[in-house]
Short mmCIF file of C-alpha atoms in Angstrom, two decimals:
data_model
loop_
_atom_site.label_atom_id
_atom_site.label_comp_id
_atom_site.label_asym_id
_atom_site.label_seq_id
_atom_site.Cartn_x
_atom_site.Cartn_y
_atom_site.Cartn_z
CA MET T 29 96.08 105.34 114.89
CA SER T 30 99.74 106.04 114.94
CA ALA T 31 102.08 105.82 117.96
CA ARG T 32 102.35 109.57 118.05
CA GLU T 33 98.57 109.99 118.13
CA ILE T 34 98.27 107.52 120.96
CA GLN T 35 100.95 109.37 122.90
CA ASP T 36 99.03 112.59 122.31
CA GLN T 37 95.83 111.06 123.65
CA LYS T 38 97.73 109.97 126.80
CA ALA T 39 99.09 113.46 127.19
CA ILE T 40 95.51 114.88 126.97
CA ALA T 41 94.29 112.40 129.65
CA ARG T 42 97.14 113.51 131.93
CA LYS T 43 96.27 117.12 131.31
CA MET T 44 92.62 116.45 132.20
CA PHE T 45 93.82 114.86 135.44
CA GLN T 46 95.89 117.92 136.26
CA GLN T 47 92.98 120.26 135.52
CA ALA T 48 90.73 118.20 137.74
CA ALA T 49 93.34 118.45 140.54
CA HIS T 50 93.53 122.25 140.11
CA ALA T 51 89.75 122.56 140.15
CA ASP T 52 89.50 120.56 143.36
CA ALA T 53 92.26 122.69 144.87
CA ASP T 54 90.12 125.74 144.46
CA VAL T 55 87.62 124.42 147.04
CA LEU T 56 88.15 126.41 150.22
CA ALA T 57 89.20 124.55 153.37
CA GLY T 58 87.22 124.73 156.56
CA PRO T 59 87.87 127.24 159.29
CA LEU T 60 91.44 127.35 160.49
CA ARG T 61 92.26 128.90 163.82
CA GLY T 62 89.26 131.20 164.05
CA ALA T 63 87.99 132.92 160.94
CA ALA T 64 91.12 132.39 158.78
CA ILE T 65 90.49 130.34 155.64
CA CYS T 66 92.93 129.45 152.87
CA SER T 67 92.41 127.63 149.53
CA ALA T 68 94.83 124.87 148.67
CA ARG T 69 95.87 126.70 145.54
CA SER T 70 96.59 129.96 147.38
CA ARG T 71 98.67 128.55 150.26
CA ARG T 72 101.35 130.98 149.37
CA ASP T 73 98.92 133.80 150.28
CA CYS T 74 98.82 132.44 153.81
CA ALA T 75 102.53 132.93 154.38
CA PRO T 76 103.64 134.94 157.45
CA GLU T 77 103.25 138.70 156.69
CA SER T 78 105.34 141.46 158.17
CA THR T 79 103.55 144.21 160.06
CA ALA T 80 104.58 147.14 162.16
CA ASP T 81 104.55 144.96 165.27
CA GLY T 82 106.46 142.08 163.71
CA PHE T 83 105.08 139.02 161.99
CA ARG T 84 101.55 137.85 161.92
CA GLU T 85 101.18 134.03 162.13
CA ALA T 86 99.80 132.39 159.12
CA ALA T 87 97.02 129.76 159.08
CA ASP T 88 98.20 126.15 159.69
CA THR T 89 98.05 124.69 156.17
CA SER T 90 98.61 121.22 157.63
CA LEU T 91 94.99 121.29 158.70
CA LEU T 92 93.78 121.59 155.13
CA PRO T 93 91.64 118.67 154.06
CA VAL T 94 93.06 116.04 151.72
CA ILE T 95 92.14 116.78 148.18
CA ARG T 96 90.48 113.81 146.58
CA VAL T 97 90.78 113.48 142.84
CA ASP T 98 88.86 110.90 140.84
CA GLY T 99 91.87 108.96 139.62
CA ALA T 100 89.79 105.92 138.73
CA ASN T 101 88.48 107.53 135.50
CA LEU T 102 91.99 108.59 134.53
CA MET T 103 93.38 105.07 135.07
CA ARG T 104 90.49 103.63 133.01
CA VAL T 105 91.27 106.02 130.13
CA LEU T 106 94.99 105.18 130.21
CA ARG T 107 94.25 101.41 130.21
CA GLN T 108 91.95 101.85 127.23
CA LEU T 109 94.69 103.79 125.37
CA GLU T 110 97.12 100.93 126.05
CA VAL T 111 94.72 98.47 124.66
CA ILE T 112 94.25 100.62 121.58
CA ALA T 113 98.02 101.00 121.25
CA LYS T 114 98.45 97.20 121.29
CA ARG T 115 95.54 96.58 118.93
CA GLN T 116 96.51 99.36 116.49
CA ALA T 117 100.28 99.10 116.66
CA PRO T 118 102.05 100.94 113.78
CA ARG T 119 102.54 98.74 110.78
CA ILE T 120 104.49 98.94 107.64
CA ALA T 121 103.00 97.90 104.19
CA PHE T 122 105.10 96.75 101.23
CA LYS T 123 104.66 94.86 98.09
CA ALA T 124 106.16 91.35 97.91
CA LYS T 125 105.55 88.63 95.26
CA GLY T 126 102.50 90.39 93.85
CA SER T 127 100.85 90.96 97.22
CA ILE T 128 100.84 93.70 99.71
CA LEU T 129 102.13 92.51 103.13
CA PHE T 130 101.66 94.18 106.48
CA LEU T 131 104.19 93.90 109.34
CA ASN T 132 104.05 95.36 112.85
CA LEU T 133 107.01 97.73 113.17
CA ALA T 134 107.75 96.29 116.62
CA ASP T 135 108.54 92.94 114.96
CA ILE T 136 111.21 94.39 112.65
CA LEU T 137 114.56 94.17 114.39
CA ALA T 138 116.72 95.91 111.77
CA VAL T 139 116.75 97.09 108.19
CA GLN T 140 119.86 96.44 106.00
CA ALA T 141 120.82 97.82 102.65
CA GLU T 142 121.22 95.31 99.84
CA GLY T 143 122.02 96.98 96.63
CA ASN T 144 118.90 98.80 95.36
CA TYR T 145 116.87 97.04 97.98
CA VAL T 146 116.50 97.00 101.78
CA SER T 147 116.04 93.83 103.81
CA LEU T 148 113.51 93.96 106.62
CA GLN T 149 114.91 91.77 109.36
CA HIS T 150 111.80 89.92 110.61
CA GLY T 151 112.57 86.81 112.46
CA PRO T 152 113.96 84.01 110.28
CA ASN T 153 112.20 85.43 107.20
CA PRO T 154 113.60 88.81 106.01
CA TYR T 155 111.74 90.64 103.31
CA LEU T 156 113.32 92.56 100.39
CA VAL T 157 111.74 95.97 99.53
CA HIS T 158 112.73 98.11 96.56
CA GLU T 159 113.67 101.30 98.44
CA SER T 160 116.83 103.09 99.54
CA LEU T 161 118.05 102.84 103.07
CA SER T 162 118.13 106.65 103.46
CA SER T 163 114.54 106.86 102.45
CA ILE T 164 113.21 104.15 104.73
CA ALA T 165 115.39 105.39 107.65
CA GLU T 166 113.70 108.79 107.43
CA LYS T 167 110.26 107.09 107.37
CA LEU T 168 111.01 104.86 110.36
CA LYS T 169 112.78 107.49 112.53
CA PRO T 170 109.53 108.71 114.24
CA TYR T 171 108.83 105.04 115.24
CA GLY T 172 112.04 104.44 117.24
CA PHE T 173 114.49 103.35 114.51
CA ILE T 174 118.05 104.76 114.46
CA ARG T 175 120.77 104.50 111.94
CA ILE T 176 124.02 102.92 113.21
CA HIS T 177 125.88 102.29 109.96
CA ARG T 178 125.68 103.52 106.40
CA SER T 179 123.90 100.28 105.52
CA VAL T 180 121.99 99.43 108.81
CA VAL T 181 119.08 100.84 110.75
CA VAL T 182 117.91 99.17 113.99
CA ASN T 183 114.79 99.18 116.12
CA ILE T 184 115.84 100.63 119.41
CA SER T 185 113.28 98.52 121.27
CA ALA T 186 115.01 95.39 119.96
CA VAL T 187 118.59 96.38 121.18
CA GLU T 188 119.71 94.28 124.16
CA GLU T 189 123.37 95.20 124.47
CA ILE T 190 126.06 97.50 123.19
CA GLN T 191 129.76 96.96 123.61
CA PRO T 192 132.51 99.57 123.08
CA LEU T 193 135.45 98.53 120.82
CA PRO T 194 139.00 99.78 120.89
CA THR T 195 138.49 101.39 117.52
CA GLY T 196 136.02 103.90 118.93
CA GLU T 197 133.15 101.96 117.33
CA TYR T 198 130.54 99.76 119.05
CA ARG T 199 129.12 96.32 118.70
CA LEU T 200 125.39 96.16 119.11
CA ARG T 201 123.26 93.04 119.70
CA VAL T 202 119.55 92.75 119.02
CA LYS T 203 116.99 90.28 120.39
CA ASP T 204 117.63 87.41 117.94
CA GLY T 205 121.33 87.41 118.89
CA LYS T 206 122.47 89.06 115.65
CA GLU T 207 125.24 91.66 115.99
CA TYR T 208 125.78 94.87 114.06
CA LEU T 209 128.65 97.30 113.98
CA VAL T 210 128.00 100.90 115.06
CA THR T 211 130.45 103.17 113.26
CA ARG T 212 131.86 106.38 114.65
CA THR T 213 129.79 108.43 112.14
CA TYR T 214 126.54 107.25 113.71
CA LYS T 215 127.50 106.39 117.30
CA HIS T 216 125.81 109.67 118.58
CA ASN T 217 122.47 108.03 117.71
CA LEU T 218 123.02 105.54 120.52
CA ARG T 219 121.88 108.17 122.93
CA ASP T 220 118.32 107.44 121.80
CA LEU T 221 118.57 103.86 122.97
CA ALA T 222 117.28 104.79 126.41
CA GLN T 223 115.22 107.64 127.91
CA LEU T 224 117.36 107.48 131.08
CA TRP T 225 120.97 106.70 131.59
CA VAL T 226 122.15 105.96 135.11
CA GLY T 227 125.35 105.11 136.92
CA SER T 228 128.88 106.39 136.34
CA GLU T 229 129.38 104.33 133.17
CA ARG T 230 127.34 105.95 130.35
CA PHE T 231 127.54 106.45 126.65
CA CYS T 232 129.29 109.74 125.94
CA GLY T 233 129.27 109.54 122.08
#
């Protein structure tokens, strides 16, 4: 199961939760101020209405009962999906020394071009694969890898720090302490490093 499929399943679970909430919201509340009743979904229908004599007071929606949604099942499904995600993390397969090896993509910090090969930076033991950097960069893009240099692709989850340089370029450091240069051609890709940028100092690329 790919990372995208797992995210799709999480989205389905969240949608099921929302549908359950809407279904519960259709249950009518108890009597409010006499015979007036109002469903949670149609609270807007209970807004004050204008009449010839002025305004008619709407039902007090604060007296509506608290809607109880079974969130326990949803949480259980999400936890199961997280377990599946860890157990079936995306992997890359490649041939090396007559065998086919498998690596978790999360363990690959960067990919560097080396002639007609690319070097998969995997801890102290990089692996050489006969493939172009452009080709592997396109394959890894859906899994959170960005190109920062004509000869370097990095795993955004492995990036720990970026530092602007006077030249308009950036210096990027990954988990193992290794640093890479981000050229101006690719610096716009740094926006993908985080889902949320906060504070006054942010990357403008």
